[in-house]
Short mmCIF file of C-alpha atoms and ligand atoms in Angstrom, two decimals:
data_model
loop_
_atom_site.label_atom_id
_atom_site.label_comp_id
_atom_site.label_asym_id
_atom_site.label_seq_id
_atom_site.Cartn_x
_atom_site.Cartn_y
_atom_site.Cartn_z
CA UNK A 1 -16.76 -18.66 19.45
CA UNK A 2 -16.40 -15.13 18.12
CA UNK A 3 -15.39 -12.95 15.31
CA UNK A 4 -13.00 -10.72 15.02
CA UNK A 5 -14.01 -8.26 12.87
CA UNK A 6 -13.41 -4.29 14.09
CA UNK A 7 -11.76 -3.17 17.64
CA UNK A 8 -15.38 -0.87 18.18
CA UNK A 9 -16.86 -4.54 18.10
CA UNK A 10 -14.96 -5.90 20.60
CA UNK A 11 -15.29 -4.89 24.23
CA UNK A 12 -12.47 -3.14 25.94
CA UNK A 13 -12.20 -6.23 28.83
CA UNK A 14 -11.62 -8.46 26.07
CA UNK A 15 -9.27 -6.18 24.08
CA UNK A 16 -7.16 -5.24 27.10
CA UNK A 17 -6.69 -9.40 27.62
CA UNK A 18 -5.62 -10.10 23.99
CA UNK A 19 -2.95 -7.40 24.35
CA UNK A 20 -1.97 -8.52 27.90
CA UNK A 21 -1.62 -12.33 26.45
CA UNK A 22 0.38 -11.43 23.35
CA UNK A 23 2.90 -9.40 25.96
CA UNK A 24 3.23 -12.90 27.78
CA UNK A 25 3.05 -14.99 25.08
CA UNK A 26 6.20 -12.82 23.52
CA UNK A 27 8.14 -13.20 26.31
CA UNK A 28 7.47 -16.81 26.83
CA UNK A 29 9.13 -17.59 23.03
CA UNK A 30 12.31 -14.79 23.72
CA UNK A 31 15.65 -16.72 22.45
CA UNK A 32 13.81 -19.24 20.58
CA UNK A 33 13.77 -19.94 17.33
CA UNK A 34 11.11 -18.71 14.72
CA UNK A 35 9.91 -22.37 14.17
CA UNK A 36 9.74 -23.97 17.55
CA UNK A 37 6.24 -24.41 18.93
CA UNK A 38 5.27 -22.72 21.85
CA UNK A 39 4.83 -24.41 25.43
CA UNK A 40 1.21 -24.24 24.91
CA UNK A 41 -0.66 -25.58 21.99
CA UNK A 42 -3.70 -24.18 21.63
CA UNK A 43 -4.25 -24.74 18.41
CA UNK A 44 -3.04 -28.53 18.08
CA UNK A 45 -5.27 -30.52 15.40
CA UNK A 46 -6.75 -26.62 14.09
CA UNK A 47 -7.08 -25.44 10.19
CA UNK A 48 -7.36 -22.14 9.55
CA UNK A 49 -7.88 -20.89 6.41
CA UNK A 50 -6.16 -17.78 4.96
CA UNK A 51 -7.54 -15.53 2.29
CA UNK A 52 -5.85 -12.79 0.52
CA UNK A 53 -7.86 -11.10 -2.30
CA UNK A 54 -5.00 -8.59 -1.84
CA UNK A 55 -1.74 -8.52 -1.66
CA UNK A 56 0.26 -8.55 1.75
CA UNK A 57 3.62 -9.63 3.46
CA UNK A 58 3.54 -9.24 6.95
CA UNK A 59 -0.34 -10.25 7.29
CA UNK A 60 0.07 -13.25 5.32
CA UNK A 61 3.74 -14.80 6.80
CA UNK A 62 2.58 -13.50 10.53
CA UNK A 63 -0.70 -15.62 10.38
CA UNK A 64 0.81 -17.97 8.99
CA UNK A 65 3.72 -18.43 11.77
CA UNK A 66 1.44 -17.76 14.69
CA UNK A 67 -0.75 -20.56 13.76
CA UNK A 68 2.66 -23.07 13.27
CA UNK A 69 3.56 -22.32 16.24
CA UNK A 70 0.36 -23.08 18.51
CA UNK A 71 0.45 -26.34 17.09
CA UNK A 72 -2.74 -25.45 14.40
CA UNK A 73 -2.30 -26.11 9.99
CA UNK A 74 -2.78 -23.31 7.95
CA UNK A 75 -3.89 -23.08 4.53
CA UNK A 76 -3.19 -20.42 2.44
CA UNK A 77 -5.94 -19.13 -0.68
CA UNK A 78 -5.87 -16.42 -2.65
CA UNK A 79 -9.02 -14.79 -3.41
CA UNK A 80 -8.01 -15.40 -7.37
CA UNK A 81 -7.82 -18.88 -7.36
CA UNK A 82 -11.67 -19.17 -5.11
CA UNK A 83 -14.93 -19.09 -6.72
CA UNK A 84 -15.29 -16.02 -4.70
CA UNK A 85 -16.42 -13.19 -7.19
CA UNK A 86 -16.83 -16.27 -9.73
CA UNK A 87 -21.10 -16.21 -8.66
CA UNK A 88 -20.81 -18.03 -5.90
CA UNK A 89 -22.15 -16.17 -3.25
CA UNK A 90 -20.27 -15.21 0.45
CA UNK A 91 -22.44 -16.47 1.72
CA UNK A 92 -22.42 -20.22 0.58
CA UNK A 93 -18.16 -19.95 0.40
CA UNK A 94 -18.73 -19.26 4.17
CA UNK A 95 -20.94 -22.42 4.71
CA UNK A 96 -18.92 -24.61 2.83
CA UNK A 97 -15.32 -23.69 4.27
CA UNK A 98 -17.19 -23.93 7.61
CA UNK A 99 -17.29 -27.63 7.02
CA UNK A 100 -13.54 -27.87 6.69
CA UNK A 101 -11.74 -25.28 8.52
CA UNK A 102 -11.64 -24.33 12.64
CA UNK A 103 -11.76 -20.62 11.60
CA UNK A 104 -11.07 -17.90 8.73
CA UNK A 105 -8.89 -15.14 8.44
CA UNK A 106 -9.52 -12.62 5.42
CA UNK A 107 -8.54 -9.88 3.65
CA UNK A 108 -11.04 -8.12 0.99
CA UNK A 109 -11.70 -5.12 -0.53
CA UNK A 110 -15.52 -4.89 0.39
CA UNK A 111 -16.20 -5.06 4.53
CA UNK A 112 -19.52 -6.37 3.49
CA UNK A 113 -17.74 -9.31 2.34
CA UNK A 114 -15.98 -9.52 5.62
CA UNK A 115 -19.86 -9.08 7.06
CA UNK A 116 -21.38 -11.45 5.04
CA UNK A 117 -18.62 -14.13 5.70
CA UNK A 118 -19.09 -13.69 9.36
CA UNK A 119 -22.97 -13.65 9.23
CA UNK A 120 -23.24 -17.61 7.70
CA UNK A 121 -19.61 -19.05 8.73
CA UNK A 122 -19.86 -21.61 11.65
CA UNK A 123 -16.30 -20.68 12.73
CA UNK A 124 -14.89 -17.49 13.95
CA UNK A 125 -14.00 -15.13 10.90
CA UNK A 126 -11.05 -12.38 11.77
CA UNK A 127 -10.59 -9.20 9.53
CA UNK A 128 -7.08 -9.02 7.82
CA UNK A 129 -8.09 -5.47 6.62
CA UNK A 130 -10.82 -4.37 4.12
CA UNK A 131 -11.32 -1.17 2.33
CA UNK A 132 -12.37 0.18 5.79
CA UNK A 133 -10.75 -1.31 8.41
CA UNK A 134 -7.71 -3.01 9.39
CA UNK A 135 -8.28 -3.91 13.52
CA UNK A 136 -5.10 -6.16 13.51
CA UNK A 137 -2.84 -3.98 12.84
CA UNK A 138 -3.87 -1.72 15.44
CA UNK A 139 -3.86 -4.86 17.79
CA UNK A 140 -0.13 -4.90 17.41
CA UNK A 141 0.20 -1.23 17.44
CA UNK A 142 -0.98 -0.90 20.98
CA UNK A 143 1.15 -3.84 22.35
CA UNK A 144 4.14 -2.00 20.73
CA UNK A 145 3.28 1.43 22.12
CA UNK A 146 2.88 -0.27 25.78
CA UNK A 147 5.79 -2.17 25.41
CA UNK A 148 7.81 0.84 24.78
CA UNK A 149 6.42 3.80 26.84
CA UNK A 150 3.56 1.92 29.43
CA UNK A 151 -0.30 2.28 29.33
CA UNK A 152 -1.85 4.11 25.93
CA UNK A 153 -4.58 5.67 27.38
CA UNK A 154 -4.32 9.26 28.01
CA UNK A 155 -1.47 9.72 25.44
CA UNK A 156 -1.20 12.02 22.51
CA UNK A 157 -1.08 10.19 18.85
CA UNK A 158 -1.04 12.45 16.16
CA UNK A 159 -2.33 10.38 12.96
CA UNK A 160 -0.97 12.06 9.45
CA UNK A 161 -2.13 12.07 6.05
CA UNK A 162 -4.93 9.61 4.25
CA UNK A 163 -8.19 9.53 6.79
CA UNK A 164 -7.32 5.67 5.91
CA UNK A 165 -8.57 2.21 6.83
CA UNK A 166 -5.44 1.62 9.27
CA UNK A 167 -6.23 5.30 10.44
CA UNK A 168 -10.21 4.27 11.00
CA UNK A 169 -9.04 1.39 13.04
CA UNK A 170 -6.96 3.54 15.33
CA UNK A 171 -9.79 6.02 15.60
CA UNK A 172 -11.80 2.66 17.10
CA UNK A 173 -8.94 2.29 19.43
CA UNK A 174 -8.93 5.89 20.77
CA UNK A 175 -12.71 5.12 21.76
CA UNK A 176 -11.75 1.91 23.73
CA UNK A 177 -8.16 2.21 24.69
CA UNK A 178 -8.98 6.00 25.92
CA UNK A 179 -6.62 8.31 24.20
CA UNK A 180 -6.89 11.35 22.02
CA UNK A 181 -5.69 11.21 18.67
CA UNK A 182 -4.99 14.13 16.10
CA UNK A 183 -5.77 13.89 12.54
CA UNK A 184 -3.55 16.13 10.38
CA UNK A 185 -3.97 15.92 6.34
CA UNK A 186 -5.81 17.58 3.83
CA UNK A 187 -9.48 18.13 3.78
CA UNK A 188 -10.29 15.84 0.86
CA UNK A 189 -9.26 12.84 3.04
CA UNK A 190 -10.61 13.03 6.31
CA UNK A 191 -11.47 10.18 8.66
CA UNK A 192 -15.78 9.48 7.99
CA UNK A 193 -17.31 10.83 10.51
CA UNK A 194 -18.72 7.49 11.64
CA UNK A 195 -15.08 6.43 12.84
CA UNK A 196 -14.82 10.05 14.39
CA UNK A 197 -18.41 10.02 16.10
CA UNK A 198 -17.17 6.67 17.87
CA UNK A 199 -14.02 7.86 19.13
CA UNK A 200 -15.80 10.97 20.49
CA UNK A 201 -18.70 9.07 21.88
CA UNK A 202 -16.14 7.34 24.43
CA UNK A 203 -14.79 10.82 25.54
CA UNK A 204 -11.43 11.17 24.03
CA UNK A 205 -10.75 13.89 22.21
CA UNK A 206 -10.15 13.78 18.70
CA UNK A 207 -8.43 17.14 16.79
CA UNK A 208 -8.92 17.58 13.03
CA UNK A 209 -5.82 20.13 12.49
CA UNK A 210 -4.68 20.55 8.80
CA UNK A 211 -1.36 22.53 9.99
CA UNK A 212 0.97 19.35 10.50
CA UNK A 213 3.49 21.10 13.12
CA UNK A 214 0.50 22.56 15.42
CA UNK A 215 -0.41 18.89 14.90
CA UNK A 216 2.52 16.95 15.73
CA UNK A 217 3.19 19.54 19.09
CA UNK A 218 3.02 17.36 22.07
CA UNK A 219 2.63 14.14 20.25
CA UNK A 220 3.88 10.62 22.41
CA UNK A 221 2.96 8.92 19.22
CA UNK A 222 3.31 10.05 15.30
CA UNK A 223 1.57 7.84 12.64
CA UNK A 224 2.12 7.97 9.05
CA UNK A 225 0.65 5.00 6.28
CA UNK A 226 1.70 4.81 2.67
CA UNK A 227 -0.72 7.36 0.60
CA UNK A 228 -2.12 5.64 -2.18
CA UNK A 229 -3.63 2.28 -0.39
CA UNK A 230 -4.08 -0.66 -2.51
CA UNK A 231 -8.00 0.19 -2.64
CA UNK A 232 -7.13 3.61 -4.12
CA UNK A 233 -7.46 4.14 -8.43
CA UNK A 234 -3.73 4.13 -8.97
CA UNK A 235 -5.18 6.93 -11.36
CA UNK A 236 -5.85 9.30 -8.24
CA UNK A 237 -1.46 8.86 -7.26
CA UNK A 238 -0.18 12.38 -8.67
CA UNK A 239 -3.23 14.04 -7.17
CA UNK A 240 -2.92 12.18 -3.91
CA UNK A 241 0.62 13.16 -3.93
CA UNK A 242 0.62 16.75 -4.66
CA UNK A 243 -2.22 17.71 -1.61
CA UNK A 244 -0.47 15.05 0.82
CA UNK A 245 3.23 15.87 0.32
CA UNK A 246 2.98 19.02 3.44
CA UNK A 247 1.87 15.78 5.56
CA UNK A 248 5.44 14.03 5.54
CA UNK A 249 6.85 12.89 8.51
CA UNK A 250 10.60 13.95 7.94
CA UNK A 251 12.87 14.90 10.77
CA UNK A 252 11.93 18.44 10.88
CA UNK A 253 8.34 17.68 11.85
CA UNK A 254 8.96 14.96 14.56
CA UNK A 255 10.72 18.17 16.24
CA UNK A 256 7.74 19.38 16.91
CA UNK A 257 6.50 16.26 19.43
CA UNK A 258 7.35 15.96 22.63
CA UNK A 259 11.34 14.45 22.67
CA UNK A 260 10.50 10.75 23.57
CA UNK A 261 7.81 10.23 21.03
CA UNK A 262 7.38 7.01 19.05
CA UNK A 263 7.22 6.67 15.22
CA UNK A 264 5.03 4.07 13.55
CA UNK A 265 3.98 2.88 10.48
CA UNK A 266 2.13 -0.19 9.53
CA UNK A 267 4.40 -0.74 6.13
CA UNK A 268 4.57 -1.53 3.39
CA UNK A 269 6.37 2.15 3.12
CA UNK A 270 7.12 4.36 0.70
CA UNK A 271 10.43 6.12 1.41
CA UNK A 272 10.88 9.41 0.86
CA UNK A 273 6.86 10.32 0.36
CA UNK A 274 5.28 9.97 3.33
CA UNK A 275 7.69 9.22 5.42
CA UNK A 276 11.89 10.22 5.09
CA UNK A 277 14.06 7.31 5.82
CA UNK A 278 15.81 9.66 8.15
CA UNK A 279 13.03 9.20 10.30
CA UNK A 280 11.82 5.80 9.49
CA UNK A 281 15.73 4.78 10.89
CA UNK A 282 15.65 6.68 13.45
CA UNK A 283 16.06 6.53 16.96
CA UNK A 284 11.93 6.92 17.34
CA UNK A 285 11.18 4.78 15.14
CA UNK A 286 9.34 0.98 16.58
CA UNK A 287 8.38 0.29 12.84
CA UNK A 288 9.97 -3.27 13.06
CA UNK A 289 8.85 -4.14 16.44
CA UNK A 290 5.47 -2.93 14.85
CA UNK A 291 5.88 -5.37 12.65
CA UNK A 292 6.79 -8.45 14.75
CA UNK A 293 3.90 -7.81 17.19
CA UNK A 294 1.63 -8.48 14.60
CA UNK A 295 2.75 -11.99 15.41
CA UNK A 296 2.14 -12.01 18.98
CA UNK A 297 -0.83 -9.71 18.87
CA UNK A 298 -2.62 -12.27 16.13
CA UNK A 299 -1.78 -15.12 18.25
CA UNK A 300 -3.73 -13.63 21.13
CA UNK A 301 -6.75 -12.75 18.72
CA UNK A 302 -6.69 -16.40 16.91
CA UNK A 303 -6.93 -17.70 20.94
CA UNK A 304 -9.60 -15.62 21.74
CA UNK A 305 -11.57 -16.28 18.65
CA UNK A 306 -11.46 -19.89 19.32
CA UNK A 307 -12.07 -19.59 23.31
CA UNK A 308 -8.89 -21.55 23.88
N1 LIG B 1 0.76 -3.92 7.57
C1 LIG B 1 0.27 -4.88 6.81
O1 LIG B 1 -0.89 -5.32 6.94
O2 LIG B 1 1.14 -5.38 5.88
P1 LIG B 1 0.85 -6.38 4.70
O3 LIG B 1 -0.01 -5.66 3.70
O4 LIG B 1 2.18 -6.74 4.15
O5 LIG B 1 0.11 -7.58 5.24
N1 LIG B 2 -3.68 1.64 3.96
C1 LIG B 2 -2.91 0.53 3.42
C2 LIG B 2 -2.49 -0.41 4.49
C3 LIG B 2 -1.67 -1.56 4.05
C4 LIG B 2 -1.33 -2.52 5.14
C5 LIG B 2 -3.72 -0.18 2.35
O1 LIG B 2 -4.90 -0.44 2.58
O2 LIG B 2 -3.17 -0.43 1.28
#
C-alpha cells in the first residue's frame, strides 16, 4: 500500500510509471463512452472515500469517474457534513473510515491534516490539494505536456504569478521530472524556499525573475493559476490584484516564448486577470486536455496506491 501525498515523496521510477500507465490507459478507453468500464477492473468490489472540505469541480467529478470506471464505488463527503473539525480528532476519523473504505482521497486546507490522516489510516490516503500542495494536478500536467511536445525533462516552464500550492507542486516536479522552471511574480509571493531548495537539490535550475517578458523568453511551457486561491483572505483580493496584474499571461507576453510553447492552467480561471481569454482559446492553449488528464493521471495514482 502507499500514500500519495506530494510528487518529492514519491520516487521518480514510480512517478515516471503512473504517467506512462495513464498514457495507455487513455488510449485504451479512446471512442468510448464516459461511462463504460474499462477492460481492466482494478478496482472491482473497492470504496473509496472522497473528501472535500473545499470546493472543487474537476477534482471531485474526475475521482469520481476514474473510480466508476475501474469497476471500484465511490462515496462522496464533504468535510461540512464529518465530525472532522467537530473534536474528533484526524486521527481517530482516519481509524474509523479505515474500517470501511479501500482508500481516501482528500482535500483540506491544513497539509497536517493530510499528514495526520495518512499517519493512522490503514488504507492509502492521496492528496486532492491542501494549502500547500496540490501533486495531482501536476500528475496530469506532465502527461499533457508529454503528450503534446515528448519528454519534460530538460524543457523550459516559466511559472507566473502566486508562488502557489499548484506552483509548489510543480517546483517538486522540476526536482524529479528534471526540468528548469522560472518563477516570475512579485516579491511578496514567492515560492518558500523549501519547495525551491528541493528543486535545486536535484540540479535543475530554477530562475526567480520578476520582469515577466525576460521570464517568459524561451519558455516550451507558460503557467498561470487563478490569484486569489481559495486558502487566501478574500480580504487580501484588491491587494493581490494590483501587485499581480504585470504577471498576466495575455497574447503579448506568450510572444516572448519560444513559437511552439504550451499554455496551461489548472482552472478554475479567472478571465481577463490572470490570464486573457485570447490566450486561454488559443492555439497554445492544452487547458482542457489539462483538464481531462486529471482523469487518466488519477486513475494511474488510485492503481498504484492500491498495488493493483
Ligand atoms: N484544478 C482543480 O483542482 O480543480 P477543482 O478545484 O475544480 O477540483
Ligand atoms: N491555487 C488554487 C488551485 C485550485 C485548483 C487554489 O488553491 O485555490
Amino acid at each position: 500500500m502507499n500514500h500519495f501525498l506530494d510528487i518529492h515523496k514519491t520516487d521518480l521510477a514510480a512517478l515516471r510509471s503512473m504517467i506512462d500507465q495513464a498514457a495507455a490507459m487513455k488510449q485504451a478507453r479512446q471512442g468510448r463512452p464516459k461511462g463504460a468500464p474499462d477492460d481492466t477492473q482494478p478496482l472491482a468490489n473497492h470504496m473509496v472515500a472522497l473528501i472535500f472540505e473545499k470546493p472543487s469541480t474537476r477534482t471531485r467529478v474526475s475521482f469520481d469517474v476514474g473510480v466508476r470506471q475501474m469497476g471500484g464505488q465511490t462515496m462522496l463527503l464533504s468535510g461540512n457534513d464529518m465530525q472532522l473539525g467537530h473534536g474528533e480528532t484526524i486521527a481517530d476519523t482516519a481509524r474509523v473510515l479505515s474500517r470501511y473504505v479501500d482508500m481516501i482521497m482528500i482535500r483540506t486546507f491544513d497539509e497536517t491534516v493530510l499528514m495526520e490522516m495518512a499517519e493512522y489510516a490503514d488504507v492509502p490516503v492521496i492528496n486532492g490539494l491542501t494549502d500547500r500542495t496540490h501533486p495531482c494536478q501536476i500528475m496530469a500536467d506532465v502527461l499533457t505536456f508529454e503528450e503534446h511536445r515528448g519528454p519534460i525533462n530538460g524543457k523550459k516552464v516559466v511559472w507566473t504569478g502566486d508562488g502557489n500550492n499548484v506552483c509548489a507542486s510543480f517546483l517538486h516536479a522540476a526536482g524529479q521530472f528534471g526540468f528548469d522552471l522560472t518563477f516570475t511574480g512579485p516579491s511578496q509571493l514567492d515560492p518558500e524556499d523549501e519547495f525551491v531548495g528541493f528543486a535545486r537539490s536535484k540540479g535543475c535550475t530554477i530562475t526567480i525573475e520578476r520582469d515577466a517578458a525576460k521570464a517568459v523568453t524561451g519558455a516550451d511551457l507558460v503557467v498561470a493559476d487563478t490569484w486569489v486561491s481559495m486558502h487566501d483572505a478574500q480580504s487580501a483580493r484588491e491587494r493581490r490584484h494590483n501587485i499581480l496584474r504585470p504577471y498576466q499571461v495575455n497574447e503579448e507576453l506568450m510572444a516572448h516564448a519560444k513559437p511552439d510553447a504550451l499554455f496551461m492552467h489548472c482552472l478554475p480561471a479567472h478571465r481577463e486577470e490572470e490570464v486573457t481569454s485570447g490566450v486561454m482559446d488559443g492555439p497554445q492553449s492544452v487547458i482542457f486536455d489539462e483538464a481531462e488528464n486529471r482523469l487518466h493521471a488519477q486513475k494511474a495514482v488510485m492503481r498504484w496506491c492500491l498495488g493493483v
